[in-house]
Amino acid sequence: MQLKIKPLRFSVVLIFSIGLLFIFLAQLIFMQFFRSSFLLKLASKQHNYFLQLPPDRGAIYDRYMRPMAVNVSTFSLYAIPPQVKNKEALAEHLNSLLGLDKNFIIERLSRKKQFVWLARKLDWEIMEKIKAQDLAGLGFIRESRRSYPNSKLASQLIGFAGLDNVGLDGLEMQYDSYLKGEPGWTFVLRDARRRDLALQDVLQPPVDGYSLVLTIDEIVQYIAEREIDKIYQKYNAKGASIVVLDIKTGEVLAMASRPTFDLNDPSAYSLESRRNRAVTDFFEPGSVFKIVTATAALNEGKFSPQDKIFCENGKYRVANHTLHDVHPYGLLEFREVIIQSSNIGTTKIAQKIGGAAVYDYAKTFGFGSVTSVGLPGEVGGVLKPVSTWSKTSIGAVPIGQEVCVTTLQLAAAVSAIANNGTYMKPYVVRAVIDKKGEVIKSFDPQSLRQVMTEETSKTMRDILAAVVESGTGKLAQSRLFKFAGKTGTGQKIDPNGAFSHTKFTASFIGFAPVEDPQIAIAVIVDEPRPYYYGGVVSAPAFKLVAEDVLKYRQANEN
């Protein structure tokens, strides 16, 4: 049979085919020469992606390399939105497994991105549960999470790191540049279904952070926190703080505040609980500040310990203000003025040596300036120049009013008296080390200045020992060791500017043992109730901490 070709139909088909060919050819040429760069990038995105490799954050150890902050392995969940076909169903699954809000998940999955985080820092068990569901479009990346094995111990001192291992408070924040390390980078290959196949050769490996070795002794820290917690609870206090220093080096052996918080769950606690009161809070110290006036008088040669001072039987007029003693005294020796904590006697001493001497020695003791201990938020307190004093200031500043101090400043000041008059700079970090234990940076004891002569130091040590033996600090007496110290009860200021008759700060500062001073301790309790005297509230805590710390140190030496 002969095939008949219809010229018109054939021509139409031929022209149409040639037209399509030209269109395809034009598209091919356009894609090859004008869109090739874009398509190559798209293909690269689909088959490999750039992945950041997080470093391990450096650890934090106490002075004996006991861990106080470490890292634990965790897994973070991510999604590839284009691979998720049923967003509602996936949101339901993750809501039941993780408790994540479904709207949050759907919003994330609706983003026009190749990669979105869904949940960070998950435990191994949770990761396994999600993997068992075999949900398309999900994947995991191994990360590390900060963990604090001692929970609340030294919480305000150590601080904490956030979700991305960035230090947010305390030493974690102060030394973040050392601890955080440097991230690395690599490529991840994917198949046609966008499943991860393998890591390519690492382009830049991560550099892990350095670790900190602290001056803190975990055992001493525990002892200090145990006792400060007891008096905080017992006296229904608004707050409390304690500092234990090594007298000869200035090392901070313990530092604690109340209220406190759990480092592993900081968001569950108030901002007030996270405040390191030992360095961030200042207060009128009351009678513990009399160590400044007494030291100035002795060191300038204006008084001897046996000089007599008439204490006006409990009432003394300074300008337009009447000064009182808790108990009325007549004639007292210089040393008895401090032992019995006479406000009138101390004021008369200050009037003889002059306000400038009191101010100068207060500055030399470190008041009015930060100690630069290496902790965030430290304040220097308040110490007014003599030129700004009022007519009544000579009866206020020498007895610890119109001046504000911190717990750490008080510990460092009494430490100077115990250390033959030498003021040591307080510090809390011993060294920065790498993963091999090699020292990157070390911090050594620093003798900053001589506050008083050795002779004055010995006299002051004897006087402060008598405060505990027969004066206002009797409740700090120990049957095991000989202690020395000074009590203080500071009146707080009411909103109307007058001294409160219901709100006080109870304090005790001291050192132990007297014959060979090793540790200095400052115990401060904010608004204790119903008792508020430093000799009643704070002195017993000093005694218990000092006894246990000295026994612990003796056991370590044997």
Coordinates of C-alpha atoms in Angstrom, one line a residue:
M1 CA 0.0 0.0 0.0
Q2 CA 1.4 3.4 -0.9
L3 CA 1.7 6.0 2.0
K4 CA 0.2 9.3 1.1
I5 CA 1.8 12.3 2.7
K6 CA -0.4 15.4 3.2
P7 CA 1.9 18.4 2.5
L8 CA 0.1 20.8 4.7
R9 CA 0.0 18.6 7.9
F10 CA 3.6 17.6 7.3
S11 CA 4.7 21.1 7.0
V12 CA 2.9 22.2 10.2
V13 CA 4.4 19.3 12.2
L14 CA 7.9 19.9 10.8
I15 CA 7.8 23.6 11.6
F16 CA 6.4 22.9 15.1
S17 CA 9.2 20.4 15.7
I18 CA 11.9 22.7 14.4
G19 CA 10.4 25.5 16.6
L20 CA 10.6 23.3 19.7
L21 CA 14.1 22.3 18.9
F22 CA 15.1 26.0 18.7
I23 CA 13.4 26.7 22.0
F24 CA 15.1 23.8 23.7
L25 CA 18.4 24.9 22.1
A26 CA 18.0 28.5 23.3
Q27 CA 17.1 27.3 26.8
L28 CA 20.2 25.1 26.8
I29 CA 22.4 27.9 25.6
F30 CA 20.9 30.3 28.2
M31 CA 21.4 27.8 31.0
Q32 CA 24.9 26.9 29.9
F33 CA 26.3 30.4 29.5
F34 CA 24.1 32.6 31.7
R35 CA 22.7 30.4 34.5
S36 CA 25.5 27.9 35.0
S37 CA 27.0 29.7 38.0
F38 CA 23.6 29.8 39.8
L39 CA 22.8 26.1 39.0
L40 CA 26.2 25.0 40.2
K41 CA 25.6 26.8 43.5
L42 CA 22.2 25.2 43.8
A43 CA 23.6 21.8 43.1
S44 CA 26.3 22.4 45.7
K45 CA 23.7 23.4 48.2
Q46 CA 21.7 20.3 47.6
H47 CA 24.6 17.9 47.8
N48 CA 26.9 19.4 50.4
Y49 CA 26.8 22.0 53.1
F50 CA 29.2 24.0 55.2
L51 CA 29.2 22.8 58.9
Q52 CA 30.6 24.6 61.9
L53 CA 32.5 22.3 64.3
P54 CA 32.1 23.6 67.8
P55 CA 35.1 23.4 70.2
D56 CA 35.0 21.9 73.7
R57 CA 34.8 24.7 76.3
G58 CA 37.6 24.6 78.8
A59 CA 36.9 23.1 82.3
I60 CA 37.1 24.8 85.6
Y61 CA 39.0 23.1 88.5
D62 CA 39.6 23.9 92.1
R63 CA 43.2 24.2 93.4
Y64 CA 43.6 20.4 93.6
M65 CA 42.2 19.8 90.1
R66 CA 38.8 18.7 91.3
P67 CA 36.2 19.5 88.5
M68 CA 33.8 22.4 89.2
A69 CA 32.6 22.9 85.6
V70 CA 32.9 20.3 82.8
N71 CA 31.4 19.4 79.4
V72 CA 29.1 16.5 78.6
S73 CA 28.1 15.2 75.1
T74 CA 24.7 16.1 73.9
F75 CA 22.9 16.0 70.5
S76 CA 21.0 18.9 68.8
L77 CA 18.1 18.3 66.6
Y78 CA 17.8 20.0 63.2
A79 CA 15.5 19.8 60.2
I80 CA 15.8 20.2 56.4
P81 CA 12.5 21.9 55.6
P82 CA 12.3 20.9 51.9
Q83 CA 12.4 17.2 52.9
V84 CA 9.5 17.5 55.4
K85 CA 6.3 16.5 53.5
N86 CA 3.8 16.7 56.4
K87 CA 4.7 19.5 58.8
E88 CA 1.6 19.0 60.9
A89 CA 2.4 15.3 61.5
L90 CA 6.0 16.0 62.4
A91 CA 4.9 18.8 64.8
E92 CA 2.6 16.3 66.5
H93 CA 5.4 13.8 66.9
L94 CA 7.9 16.3 68.3
N95 CA 5.3 17.7 70.6
S96 CA 4.7 14.3 72.2
L97 CA 8.5 13.5 72.3
L98 CA 9.9 16.8 73.4
G99 CA 7.0 18.9 74.5
L100 CA 7.8 21.5 71.9
D101 CA 5.0 23.9 70.9
K102 CA 3.5 22.8 67.6
N103 CA 3.2 26.3 66.2
F104 CA 6.9 26.9 66.9
I105 CA 7.8 23.7 65.0
I106 CA 5.6 24.5 62.0
E107 CA 6.9 28.1 61.9
R108 CA 10.5 26.7 61.8
L109 CA 9.7 24.2 59.1
S110 CA 8.0 26.8 57.0
R111 CA 11.1 28.8 56.6
K112 CA 12.7 28.8 53.2
K113 CA 16.0 27.4 54.4
Q114 CA 18.0 24.2 54.0
F115 CA 18.8 24.0 57.7
V116 CA 16.9 25.0 60.9
W117 CA 17.4 24.1 64.6
L118 CA 14.5 22.5 66.3
A119 CA 16.0 21.6 69.7
R120 CA 19.4 22.0 71.3
K121 CA 21.5 20.0 73.7
L122 CA 19.3 16.9 74.0
D123 CA 20.3 13.8 76.1
W124 CA 21.2 10.5 74.5
E125 CA 18.0 8.8 75.5
I126 CA 15.8 11.4 73.9
M127 CA 17.9 11.4 70.7
E128 CA 17.4 7.6 70.5
K129 CA 13.6 7.9 70.9
I130 CA 13.5 10.4 68.0
K131 CA 15.7 8.3 65.8
A132 CA 13.5 5.3 66.4
Q133 CA 10.6 7.1 64.8
D134 CA 12.5 7.4 61.5
L135 CA 11.1 10.8 60.7
A136 CA 12.1 12.2 57.3
G137 CA 13.9 15.5 57.2
L138 CA 15.5 15.4 60.7
G139 CA 19.1 15.0 61.7
F140 CA 21.4 15.4 64.7
I141 CA 24.6 17.2 65.4
R142 CA 26.8 16.3 68.3
E143 CA 27.5 19.2 70.7
S144 CA 28.6 19.7 74.3
R145 CA 26.6 21.0 77.2
R146 CA 28.1 22.7 80.3
S147 CA 27.6 20.7 83.4
Y148 CA 28.3 21.6 87.0
P149 CA 28.9 18.5 89.1
N150 CA 28.6 20.3 92.5
S151 CA 25.3 21.9 91.6
K152 CA 25.0 25.0 93.9
L153 CA 28.6 24.9 95.3
A154 CA 30.4 28.2 94.5
S155 CA 27.6 29.1 92.1
Q156 CA 27.9 32.9 92.1
L157 CA 31.7 32.6 91.9
I158 CA 31.8 30.1 89.0
G159 CA 28.8 31.6 87.0
F160 CA 27.4 29.7 84.1
A161 CA 27.5 29.4 80.3
G162 CA 24.5 29.7 78.0
L163 CA 23.2 27.4 75.2
D164 CA 26.0 28.3 72.8
N165 CA 28.7 27.8 75.5
V166 CA 29.2 31.5 76.0
G167 CA 29.9 32.6 79.5
L168 CA 27.1 34.6 81.0
D169 CA 28.1 35.2 84.6
G170 CA 30.9 34.8 87.1
L171 CA 34.2 33.3 86.1
E172 CA 32.5 31.7 83.1
M173 CA 32.0 35.3 81.8
Q174 CA 35.1 36.9 83.1
Y175 CA 37.4 34.3 81.5
D176 CA 35.2 33.5 78.5
S177 CA 38.0 34.5 76.0
Y178 CA 40.2 31.7 77.4
L179 CA 37.4 29.1 78.0
K180 CA 35.4 29.3 74.7
G181 CA 38.0 28.1 72.2
E182 CA 37.7 28.6 68.4
P183 CA 35.2 26.8 66.1
G184 CA 36.3 24.7 63.1
W185 CA 34.7 24.2 59.7
T186 CA 34.1 21.3 57.3
F187 CA 31.8 20.2 54.4
V188 CA 29.2 17.4 54.7
L189 CA 28.3 15.4 51.5
R190 CA 24.7 14.4 50.8
D191 CA 23.2 11.9 48.3
A192 CA 20.3 12.7 45.9
R193 CA 17.9 12.2 48.8
R194 CA 19.9 14.7 50.9
R195 CA 21.0 12.1 53.3
D196 CA 24.3 12.8 55.0
L197 CA 27.0 10.5 53.7
A198 CA 30.3 11.6 55.2
L199 CA 32.4 14.5 56.3
Q200 CA 35.0 15.7 53.8
D201 CA 38.5 16.3 55.0
V202 CA 38.2 18.9 57.8
L203 CA 39.1 22.3 56.4
Q204 CA 39.8 23.8 59.8
P205 CA 39.7 21.8 63.0
P206 CA 38.2 23.4 66.1
V207 CA 40.6 24.7 68.8
D208 CA 39.3 23.7 72.3
G209 CA 39.3 26.2 75.0
Y210 CA 41.8 26.5 77.9
S211 CA 40.9 25.5 81.4
L212 CA 41.0 27.4 84.7
V213 CA 42.6 26.3 87.9
L214 CA 41.2 28.2 90.8
T215 CA 42.6 29.2 94.2
I216 CA 39.3 27.8 95.6
D217 CA 39.5 24.6 97.8
E218 CA 36.4 22.6 97.2
I219 CA 36.4 21.3 100.8
V220 CA 36.9 24.8 102.3
Q221 CA 34.1 26.1 100.0
Y222 CA 31.8 23.4 101.3
I223 CA 32.6 24.2 104.9
A224 CA 32.0 27.9 104.4
E225 CA 28.7 27.3 102.5
R226 CA 27.5 24.9 105.1
E227 CA 27.8 27.4 107.9
I228 CA 26.7 30.5 106.0
D229 CA 23.6 28.6 105.0
K230 CA 22.8 27.7 108.6
I231 CA 22.9 31.3 109.9
Y232 CA 21.1 32.6 106.8
Q233 CA 18.2 30.1 107.6
K234 CA 18.4 30.4 111.4
Y235 CA 18.1 34.2 111.4
N236 CA 15.7 34.6 108.5
A237 CA 18.2 36.9 106.9
K238 CA 17.7 38.9 103.7
G239 CA 21.2 37.8 102.5
A240 CA 24.6 36.6 103.7
S241 CA 28.1 36.3 102.4
I242 CA 31.4 34.8 103.5
V243 CA 35.0 35.0 102.3
V244 CA 38.0 32.8 103.4
L245 CA 41.5 34.0 102.4
D246 CA 44.9 32.5 102.7
I247 CA 46.7 35.2 104.7
K248 CA 50.2 34.7 103.3
T249 CA 49.2 34.6 99.6
G250 CA 45.9 36.4 99.2
E251 CA 44.3 33.4 97.6
V252 CA 40.6 33.1 97.9
L253 CA 39.9 29.7 99.4
A254 CA 36.2 30.1 99.6
M255 CA 33.6 32.7 98.6
A256 CA 29.8 32.2 99.0
S257 CA 26.6 34.1 99.1
R258 CA 23.0 33.5 100.2
P259 CA 20.5 33.1 98.6
T260 CA 22.0 30.8 96.1
F261 CA 21.1 28.9 92.9
D262 CA 21.7 25.7 91.0
L263 CA 24.2 26.2 88.2
N264 CA 22.6 23.5 86.1
D265 CA 19.3 25.3 86.1
P266 CA 19.9 29.1 86.5
S267 CA 16.7 30.2 84.8
A268 CA 14.7 28.7 87.6
Y269 CA 16.1 31.2 90.1
S270 CA 15.8 34.9 90.7
L271 CA 18.5 37.4 89.6
E272 CA 19.0 38.2 93.3
S273 CA 20.0 34.6 93.9
R274 CA 22.7 34.8 91.3
R275 CA 24.4 37.9 92.8
N276 CA 27.9 37.5 94.2
R277 CA 27.2 39.6 97.3
A278 CA 30.8 39.3 98.5
V279 CA 32.0 41.6 95.8
T280 CA 28.9 43.3 94.3
D281 CA 27.2 44.5 97.6
F282 CA 28.5 47.3 99.8
F283 CA 27.2 48.2 103.2
E284 CA 28.1 50.3 106.3
P285 CA 30.4 48.0 108.3
G286 CA 29.9 49.4 111.8
S287 CA 32.4 48.5 114.4
V288 CA 34.5 46.1 112.3
F289 CA 35.8 49.3 110.7
K290 CA 37.4 50.3 114.1
I291 CA 40.4 48.3 113.1
V292 CA 41.3 51.2 110.7
T293 CA 41.1 53.8 113.4
A294 CA 43.0 51.7 115.9
T295 CA 45.8 50.8 113.4
A296 CA 46.2 54.5 112.4
A297 CA 46.5 55.6 116.0
L298 CA 49.1 53.0 117.0
N299 CA 51.1 53.2 113.7
E300 CA 51.4 57.0 113.9
G301 CA 52.6 56.7 117.5
K302 CA 49.7 58.8 118.9
F303 CA 48.6 56.1 121.3
S304 CA 49.9 53.1 123.1
P305 CA 47.8 50.1 124.2
Q306 CA 47.7 51.2 127.8
D307 CA 46.8 54.9 127.3
K308 CA 43.6 55.9 129.1
I309 CA 40.5 57.3 127.4
F310 CA 37.5 58.6 129.1
C311 CA 34.3 57.3 127.4
E312 CA 31.9 59.8 129.0
N313 CA 29.7 57.1 130.7
G314 CA 27.9 56.3 127.5
K315 CA 27.0 59.8 126.0
Y316 CA 29.2 62.1 124.0
R317 CA 28.3 65.2 121.9
V318 CA 29.9 65.5 118.5
A319 CA 28.7 68.8 116.8
N320 CA 24.9 68.6 116.8
H321 CA 24.8 64.8 117.3
T322 CA 24.9 62.7 120.5
L323 CA 27.0 59.5 120.3
H324 CA 26.1 56.5 122.4
D325 CA 27.7 53.3 123.5
V326 CA 25.7 50.1 123.9
H327 CA 27.1 49.9 127.5
P328 CA 28.2 53.0 129.4
Y329 CA 32.0 53.1 130.1
G330 CA 34.1 55.5 132.1
L331 CA 37.9 55.3 131.9
L332 CA 39.1 52.6 129.4
E333 CA 42.6 51.7 128.2
F334 CA 43.1 52.1 124.4
R335 CA 43.1 48.3 124.0
E336 CA 39.8 48.1 126.0
V337 CA 38.2 50.6 123.7
I338 CA 38.6 48.2 120.9
I339 CA 37.9 45.1 122.9
Q340 CA 34.6 46.4 124.3
S341 CA 33.9 48.3 121.0
S342 CA 33.3 51.7 122.5
N343 CA 32.0 54.2 119.9
I344 CA 32.8 57.1 122.1
G345 CA 36.4 55.9 122.8
T346 CA 37.0 55.3 119.1
T347 CA 35.7 58.7 118.2
K348 CA 38.0 60.4 120.8
I349 CA 40.9 58.5 119.3
A350 CA 40.0 59.7 115.8
Q351 CA 39.6 63.3 117.0
K352 CA 43.2 63.2 118.3
I353 CA 44.8 61.7 115.2
G354 CA 42.6 63.7 112.8
G355 CA 40.2 62.7 110.0
A356 CA 42.9 62.8 107.4
A357 CA 44.8 60.0 109.2
V358 CA 41.6 57.9 109.4
Y359 CA 41.0 58.4 105.7
D360 CA 44.6 57.7 104.6
Y361 CA 44.7 54.4 106.5
A362 CA 41.3 53.4 105.2
K363 CA 42.6 53.9 101.7
T364 CA 45.8 51.9 102.5
F365 CA 43.7 49.1 103.9
G366 CA 42.0 49.0 100.4
F367 CA 38.6 50.6 101.2
G368 CA 37.1 52.8 98.6
S369 CA 38.8 50.9 95.7
V370 CA 38.1 47.5 94.0
T371 CA 40.5 44.7 95.0
S372 CA 40.7 43.6 91.3
V373 CA 40.2 40.0 92.4
G374 CA 39.1 39.1 88.9
L375 CA 35.3 38.8 89.3
P376 CA 32.6 40.7 87.4
G377 CA 30.5 43.3 89.1
E378 CA 33.0 44.1 91.9
V379 CA 32.4 47.5 93.5
G380 CA 34.9 49.6 95.5
G381 CA 32.4 50.8 98.1
V382 CA 32.3 54.4 99.4
L383 CA 35.0 56.3 101.2
K384 CA 34.5 60.1 101.1
P385 CA 37.5 62.4 101.0
V386 CA 38.0 64.4 104.2
S387 CA 37.1 67.6 102.3
T388 CA 33.6 66.4 102.0
W389 CA 33.1 65.4 105.6
S390 CA 30.5 67.2 107.7
K391 CA 31.0 68.3 111.3
T392 CA 29.7 65.0 112.6
S393 CA 31.7 62.8 110.2
I394 CA 34.6 62.5 112.7
G395 CA 32.1 60.7 115.0
A396 CA 30.8 58.5 112.2
V397 CA 33.5 57.4 109.8
P398 CA 36.0 56.1 112.5
I399 CA 33.2 53.8 113.8
G400 CA 32.1 52.5 110.4
Q401 CA 29.3 54.9 109.4
E402 CA 29.3 57.2 106.3
V403 CA 31.5 54.6 104.7
C404 CA 30.6 51.5 102.7
V405 CA 32.7 48.3 102.2
T406 CA 32.4 44.8 100.7
T407 CA 32.9 41.5 102.4
L408 CA 36.0 40.8 100.3
Q409 CA 37.5 44.2 101.3
L410 CA 37.0 43.4 105.0
A411 CA 38.6 39.9 104.7
A412 CA 41.6 41.4 102.9
A413 CA 42.0 44.2 105.5
V414 CA 42.0 41.9 108.5
S415 CA 44.3 39.6 106.6
A416 CA 46.9 42.5 106.4
I417 CA 46.8 42.8 110.2
A418 CA 47.5 39.1 110.6
N419 CA 50.2 39.2 107.9
N420 CA 52.7 41.4 109.7
G421 CA 51.1 44.5 108.1
T422 CA 51.5 43.4 104.5
Y423 CA 48.5 43.8 102.2
M424 CA 48.3 40.9 99.7
K425 CA 46.2 41.3 96.6
P426 CA 43.2 38.8 96.7
Y427 CA 42.9 36.6 93.6
V428 CA 40.8 33.7 92.6
V429 CA 42.4 32.1 89.5
R430 CA 45.8 30.3 89.9
A431 CA 46.4 29.4 86.3
V432 CA 45.1 29.0 82.8
I433 CA 46.1 25.6 81.3
D434 CA 45.7 23.8 78.0
K435 CA 44.4 20.2 77.5
K436 CA 47.9 18.8 78.2
G437 CA 48.1 20.6 81.5
E438 CA 50.7 23.1 80.2
V439 CA 50.4 26.5 81.9
I440 CA 49.3 29.2 79.5
K441 CA 49.1 32.0 82.1
S442 CA 49.8 31.9 85.8
F443 CA 48.7 34.2 88.6
D444 CA 51.1 34.5 91.5
P445 CA 50.8 36.1 95.0
Q446 CA 51.3 39.9 94.9
S447 CA 52.4 42.0 97.9
L448 CA 50.9 45.4 97.2
R449 CA 51.9 47.5 100.2
Q450 CA 52.9 47.7 103.8
V451 CA 49.8 49.0 105.7
M452 CA 51.6 49.1 109.1
T453 CA 54.8 48.2 110.9
E454 CA 55.3 44.7 112.1
E455 CA 55.2 46.0 115.7
T456 CA 51.8 47.6 115.1
S457 CA 50.6 44.4 113.5
K458 CA 51.6 42.4 116.6
T459 CA 49.9 44.8 118.9
M460 CA 46.7 44.7 116.8
R461 CA 46.8 40.9 116.7
D462 CA 47.0 40.9 120.5
I463 CA 44.1 43.3 120.8
L464 CA 41.9 41.3 118.4
A465 CA 42.7 38.1 120.2
A466 CA 41.5 39.8 123.4
V467 CA 38.2 40.7 121.6
V468 CA 37.5 37.0 121.3
E469 CA 38.9 36.1 124.8
S470 CA 37.1 38.7 126.9
G471 CA 35.3 41.2 124.6
T472 CA 32.4 41.4 122.2
G473 CA 33.6 38.3 120.2
K474 CA 33.4 35.7 123.0
L475 CA 31.1 33.4 120.9
A476 CA 34.0 33.0 118.5
Q477 CA 36.1 31.2 121.2
S478 CA 37.4 27.8 120.4
R479 CA 38.6 25.0 122.7
L480 CA 40.9 23.8 119.8
F481 CA 42.6 27.0 118.6
K482 CA 43.2 30.6 119.6
F483 CA 41.2 33.0 117.4
A484 CA 41.3 36.8 116.9
G485 CA 38.7 39.1 115.4
K486 CA 36.3 42.0 115.6
T487 CA 32.5 42.2 115.8
G488 CA 30.4 44.7 114.0
T489 CA 26.7 45.7 114.0
G490 CA 25.9 48.3 111.3
Q491 CA 22.6 50.1 111.2
K492 CA 21.0 50.3 107.8
I493 CA 19.5 53.4 106.3
D494 CA 15.7 53.8 106.0
P495 CA 14.2 55.3 102.9
N496 CA 13.7 58.6 104.8
G497 CA 17.5 58.8 105.3
A498 CA 17.6 58.1 109.0
F499 CA 19.3 55.1 110.6
S500 CA 16.9 52.2 110.9
H501 CA 16.1 50.7 114.3
T502 CA 14.9 47.4 112.8
K503 CA 17.4 46.6 110.0
F504 CA 21.0 45.8 110.7
T505 CA 24.1 44.2 109.2
A506 CA 25.8 41.7 111.5
S507 CA 29.5 41.1 110.8
F508 CA 32.6 39.3 112.2
I509 CA 36.1 39.5 110.7
G510 CA 39.0 37.6 112.1
F511 CA 42.0 35.3 111.5
A512 CA 43.3 32.0 112.9
P513 CA 45.3 30.7 114.6
V514 CA 46.7 33.7 116.5
E515 CA 50.2 32.3 117.0
D516 CA 50.6 31.5 113.3
P517 CA 47.9 33.1 111.2
Q518 CA 46.9 31.1 108.2
I519 CA 43.4 32.1 107.2
A520 CA 41.3 35.2 107.4
I521 CA 37.5 35.1 107.4
A522 CA 34.7 37.7 106.9
V523 CA 31.1 36.7 107.8
I524 CA 28.4 39.2 106.9
V525 CA 24.6 38.7 107.5
D526 CA 22.1 41.2 106.0
E527 CA 19.1 42.0 108.1
P528 CA 19.1 39.0 110.5
R529 CA 16.1 38.5 112.8
P530 CA 15.4 38.5 115.7
Y531 CA 19.0 38.8 116.9
Y532 CA 21.2 41.2 114.9
Y533 CA 24.5 41.7 116.8
G534 CA 27.6 40.6 115.0
G535 CA 29.0 38.9 118.1
V536 CA 25.8 36.8 118.4
V537 CA 25.0 36.1 114.7
S538 CA 28.3 36.0 112.8
A539 CA 30.9 35.2 115.4
P540 CA 29.7 31.5 115.9
A541 CA 29.8 30.9 112.2
F542 CA 33.4 32.2 112.1
K543 CA 34.4 29.8 114.8
L544 CA 32.9 26.8 113.1
V545 CA 34.4 27.6 109.7
A546 CA 37.8 28.4 111.2
E547 CA 37.9 25.2 113.3
D548 CA 37.0 22.9 110.4
V549 CA 39.3 24.6 107.9
L550 CA 42.3 24.4 110.3
K551 CA 41.6 20.7 111.1
Y552 CA 41.3 20.0 107.4
R553 CA 44.5 21.7 106.6
Q554 CA 46.3 19.9 109.4
A555 CA 45.1 16.6 108.1
N556 CA 46.4 17.5 104.6
E557 CA 49.8 18.3 106.0
N558 CA 50.1 14.9 107.8

